[in-house]
PDB file of C-alpha atoms in Angstrom:
ATOM      1  CA  MET A   1       0.000   0.000   0.000  1.00  0.00           C
ATOM      2  CA  ASN A   2       1.165   3.526  -0.815  1.00  0.00           C
ATOM      3  CA  ILE A   3       0.157   6.439   1.381  1.00  0.00           C
ATOM      4  CA  THR A   4       0.893  10.042   0.490  1.00  0.00           C
ATOM      5  CA  ILE A   5       0.140  12.929   2.806  1.00  0.00           C
ATOM      6  CA  ILE A   6      -0.018  16.317   1.124  1.00  0.00           C
ATOM      7  CA  SER A   7      -0.167  19.244   3.507  1.00  0.00           C
ATOM      8  CA  VAL A   8      -0.148  22.967   2.958  1.00  0.00           C
ATOM      9  CA  GLY A   9       2.356  24.554   5.309  1.00  0.00           C
ATOM     10  CA  LYS A  10       5.452  23.190   6.930  1.00  0.00           C
ATOM     11  CA  LEU A  11       5.876  21.829  10.430  1.00  0.00           C
ATOM     12  CA  LYS A  12       8.151  23.912  12.583  1.00  0.00           C
ATOM     13  CA  GLU A  13       7.729  22.242  15.966  1.00  0.00           C
ATOM     14  CA  LYS A  14      10.524  19.811  16.729  1.00  0.00           C
ATOM     15  CA  TYR A  15       8.339  17.471  18.817  1.00  0.00           C
ATOM     16  CA  LEU A  16       5.907  17.046  15.904  1.00  0.00           C
ATOM     17  CA  LYS A  17       8.743  16.323  13.481  1.00  0.00           C
ATOM     18  CA  LEU A  18      10.074  13.695  15.890  1.00  0.00           C
ATOM     19  CA  ALA A  19       6.622  12.123  16.182  1.00  0.00           C
ATOM     20  CA  ILE A  20       6.319  11.943  12.396  1.00  0.00           C
ATOM     21  CA  GLU A  21       9.736  10.286  12.168  1.00  0.00           C
ATOM     22  CA  GLU A  22       8.706   7.706  14.764  1.00  0.00           C
ATOM     23  CA  TYR A  23       5.369   6.874  13.122  1.00  0.00           C
ATOM     24  CA  SER A  24       7.012   6.763   9.690  1.00  0.00           C
ATOM     25  CA  LYS A  25       9.429   4.113  10.997  1.00  0.00           C
ATOM     26  CA  ARG A  26       6.560   2.113  12.460  1.00  0.00           C
ATOM     27  CA  LEU A  27       4.555   2.267   9.238  1.00  0.00           C
ATOM     28  CA  GLN A  28       7.367   1.366   6.835  1.00  0.00           C
ATOM     29  CA  ARG A  29       6.794  -2.383   7.195  1.00  0.00           C
ATOM     30  CA  TYR A  30       3.120  -1.960   6.285  1.00  0.00           C
ATOM     31  CA  CYS A  31       3.205   0.694   3.565  1.00  0.00           C
ATOM     32  CA  LYS A  32       5.282   3.149   1.599  1.00  0.00           C
ATOM     33  CA  LEU A  33       4.740   6.598   3.120  1.00  0.00           C
ATOM     34  CA  ASP A  34       5.458   9.903   1.381  1.00  0.00           C
ATOM     35  CA  ILE A  35       4.906  13.259   3.049  1.00  0.00           C
ATOM     36  CA  ILE A  36       4.715  16.316   0.810  1.00  0.00           C
ATOM     37  CA  GLU A  37       4.712  19.714   2.496  1.00  0.00           C
ATOM     38  CA  LEU A  38       3.668  22.530   0.175  1.00  0.00           C
ATOM     39  CA  ASN A  39       4.288  26.198   0.814  1.00  0.00           C
ATOM     40  CA  ASP A  40       1.303  28.050   2.183  1.00  0.00           C
ATOM     41  CA  GLU A  41       0.279  31.352   0.684  1.00  0.00           C
ATOM     42  CA  LYS A  42       0.492  34.401   2.900  1.00  0.00           C
ATOM     43  CA  THR A  43      -2.929  35.671   3.933  1.00  0.00           C
ATOM     44  CA  PRO A  44      -3.075  39.412   4.529  1.00  0.00           C
ATOM     45  CA  ASP A  45      -4.736  40.666   7.692  1.00  0.00           C
ATOM     46  CA  ASN A  46      -8.420  41.417   7.098  1.00  0.00           C
ATOM     47  CA  ALA A  47      -8.387  39.557   3.769  1.00  0.00           C
ATOM     48  CA  SER A  48     -11.675  39.713   1.887  1.00  0.00           C
ATOM     49  CA  GLU A  49     -13.625  36.569   1.093  1.00  0.00           C
ATOM     50  CA  LYS A  50     -12.537  36.909  -2.549  1.00  0.00           C
ATOM     51  CA  GLU A  51      -8.866  37.154  -1.538  1.00  0.00           C
ATOM     52  CA  GLU A  52      -9.219  34.077   0.655  1.00  0.00           C
ATOM     53  CA  GLU A  53     -10.770  32.128  -2.238  1.00  0.00           C
ATOM     54  CA  GLN A  54      -7.890  33.199  -4.503  1.00  0.00           C
ATOM     55  CA  ILE A  55      -5.387  31.990  -1.918  1.00  0.00           C
ATOM     56  CA  LYS A  56      -7.176  28.652  -1.547  1.00  0.00           C
ATOM     57  CA  ASP A  57      -7.297  28.301  -5.340  1.00  0.00           C
ATOM     58  CA  LYS A  58      -3.551  28.922  -5.636  1.00  0.00           C
ATOM     59  CA  GLU A  59      -2.828  26.368  -2.900  1.00  0.00           C
ATOM     60  CA  GLY A  60      -5.309  24.014  -4.576  1.00  0.00           C
ATOM     61  CA  LYS A  61      -3.416  24.120  -7.878  1.00  0.00           C
ATOM     62  CA  ALA A  62      -0.240  23.093  -6.068  1.00  0.00           C
ATOM     63  CA  ILE A  63      -2.105  20.272  -4.311  1.00  0.00           C
ATOM     64  CA  LEU A  64      -3.557  18.963  -7.582  1.00  0.00           C
ATOM     65  CA  LYS A  65      -0.085  18.911  -9.170  1.00  0.00           C
ATOM     66  CA  ALA A  66       1.144  16.703  -6.306  1.00  0.00           C
ATOM     67  CA  ILE A  67      -1.694  14.148  -6.561  1.00  0.00           C
ATOM     68  CA  LYS A  68      -0.929  11.062  -8.638  1.00  0.00           C
ATOM     69  CA  ASP A  69      -3.626  10.149 -11.161  1.00  0.00           C
ATOM     70  CA  ASN A  70      -4.216   6.637  -9.813  1.00  0.00           C
ATOM     71  CA  SER A  71      -4.489   7.640  -6.163  1.00  0.00           C
ATOM     72  CA  TYR A  72      -7.645   7.510  -4.037  1.00  0.00           C
ATOM     73  CA  VAL A  73      -7.863  11.013  -2.582  1.00  0.00           C
ATOM     74  CA  ILE A  74      -9.125  11.601   0.949  1.00  0.00           C
ATOM     75  CA  ALA A  75      -9.574  15.274   1.805  1.00  0.00           C
ATOM     76  CA  LEU A  76      -9.483  16.186   5.482  1.00  0.00           C
ATOM     77  CA  ASP A  77     -12.378  18.591   5.656  1.00  0.00           C
ATOM     78  CA  LEU A  78     -14.457  19.889   8.567  1.00  0.00           C
ATOM     79  CA  LYS A  79     -17.588  19.050   6.567  1.00  0.00           C
ATOM     80  CA  GLY A  80     -16.397  15.497   5.920  1.00  0.00           C
ATOM     81  CA  LYS A  81     -17.637  12.307   7.516  1.00  0.00           C
ATOM     82  CA  MET A  82     -16.469  11.537  11.037  1.00  0.00           C
ATOM     83  CA  LEU A  83     -15.372   7.961  11.657  1.00  0.00           C
ATOM     84  CA  SER A  84     -14.241   6.204  14.801  1.00  0.00           C
ATOM     85  CA  SER A  85     -10.784   4.631  14.705  1.00  0.00           C
ATOM     86  CA  GLU A  86     -12.383   1.246  14.143  1.00  0.00           C
ATOM     87  CA  GLU A  87     -14.587   2.577  11.331  1.00  0.00           C
ATOM     88  CA  PHE A  88     -11.592   4.268   9.708  1.00  0.00           C
ATOM     89  CA  ALA A  89      -9.528   1.063   9.864  1.00  0.00           C
ATOM     90  CA  SER A  90     -12.441  -0.850   8.348  1.00  0.00           C
ATOM     91  CA  PHE A  91     -12.817   1.799   5.623  1.00  0.00           C
ATOM     92  CA  ILE A  92      -9.133   1.435   4.652  1.00  0.00           C
ATOM     93  CA  GLN A  93      -9.332  -2.367   4.751  1.00  0.00           C
ATOM     94  CA  ASP A  94     -12.499  -2.433   2.620  1.00  0.00           C
ATOM     95  CA  SER A  95     -10.882  -0.034   0.151  1.00  0.00           C
ATOM     96  CA  THR A  96      -7.841  -2.269  -0.257  1.00  0.00           C
ATOM     97  CA  VAL A  97     -10.105  -5.288  -0.795  1.00  0.00           C
ATOM     98  CA  ARG A  98     -11.759  -3.305  -3.620  1.00  0.00           C
ATOM     99  CA  GLY A  99      -8.314  -2.937  -5.191  1.00  0.00           C
ATOM    100  CA  ILE A 100      -7.252   0.495  -3.970  1.00  0.00           C
ATOM    101  CA  SER A 101      -3.555   0.438  -3.150  1.00  0.00           C
ATOM    102  CA  SER A 102      -2.646   4.117  -3.269  1.00  0.00           C
ATOM    103  CA  PHE A 103      -4.150   6.685  -0.902  1.00  0.00           C
ATOM    104  CA  THR A 104      -3.499  10.418  -0.790  1.00  0.00           C
ATOM    105  CA  PHE A 105      -4.569  12.395   2.264  1.00  0.00           C
ATOM    106  CA  VAL A 106      -4.907  16.135   1.687  1.00  0.00           C
ATOM    107  CA  ILE A 107      -4.552  18.641   4.526  1.00  0.00           C
ATOM    108  CA  GLY A 108      -5.363  22.198   3.485  1.00  0.00           C
ATOM    109  CA  GLY A 109      -3.914  25.430   4.734  1.00  0.00           C
ATOM    110  CA  SER A 110      -5.325  27.711   7.403  1.00  0.00           C
ATOM    111  CA  LEU A 111      -8.192  28.735   5.099  1.00  0.00           C
ATOM    112  CA  GLY A 112      -9.163  25.179   4.228  1.00  0.00           C
ATOM    113  CA  ILE A 113      -9.203  23.286   0.934  1.00  0.00           C
ATOM    114  CA  SER A 114     -10.234  24.770  -2.397  1.00  0.00           C
ATOM    115  CA  ARG A 115     -13.425  23.665  -4.123  1.00  0.00           C
ATOM    116  CA  VAL A 116     -11.488  22.168  -7.015  1.00  0.00           C
ATOM    117  CA  VAL A 117      -9.495  19.899  -4.663  1.00  0.00           C
ATOM    118  CA  LEU A 118     -12.658  18.908  -2.795  1.00  0.00           C
ATOM    119  CA  SER A 119     -14.263  17.979  -6.109  1.00  0.00           C
ATOM    120  CA  ARG A 120     -11.213  15.817  -6.966  1.00  0.00           C
ATOM    121  CA  ALA A 121     -11.446  14.041  -3.602  1.00  0.00           C
ATOM    122  CA  ASP A 122     -12.927  10.564  -3.594  1.00  0.00           C
ATOM    123  CA  TYR A 123     -13.814  10.868   0.092  1.00  0.00           C
ATOM    124  CA  LYS A 124     -14.079  13.684   2.628  1.00  0.00           C
ATOM    125  CA  LEU A 125     -13.057  12.842   6.170  1.00  0.00           C
ATOM    126  CA  CYS A 126     -13.275  14.880   9.367  1.00  0.00           C
ATOM    127  CA  PHE A 127     -10.898  14.190  12.250  1.00  0.00           C
ATOM    128  CA  SER A 128     -12.059  17.036  14.488  1.00  0.00           C
ATOM    129  CA  LYS A 129     -13.686  14.731  17.021  1.00  0.00           C
ATOM    130  CA  MET A 130     -11.802  11.569  16.209  1.00  0.00           C
ATOM    131  CA  THR A 131     -11.115   9.251  19.139  1.00  0.00           C
ATOM    132  CA  PHE A 132      -7.997   7.111  19.232  1.00  0.00           C
TER     133      PHE A 132
END
């Protein structure tokens, strides 16, 4: 299984980078993991709704360029479906049984994910109240 995580913005906190390194090591026997961090666009203070949409669109174009054509795209979106850990594991297992072997998880910037990326997504998932 191939898993790609595309995120807008770069991690700066050392403890989070260390956690990612640790989980990447743990996952390597189960899947190939790629993490792609894209630059976020600067949002001016008091940006208008139109300016925010333009920023999301620009970030969205970069996201779409990073998505492989054959990948099943899961957008992390506040309006997505919430799953328990067990339901999420079952979802991934069922997907692999259906022949999906490449997953791309998309994490948007501070303004969210553009409409064009959401329309490319095969599934929208919300982790805001996820229990582990």
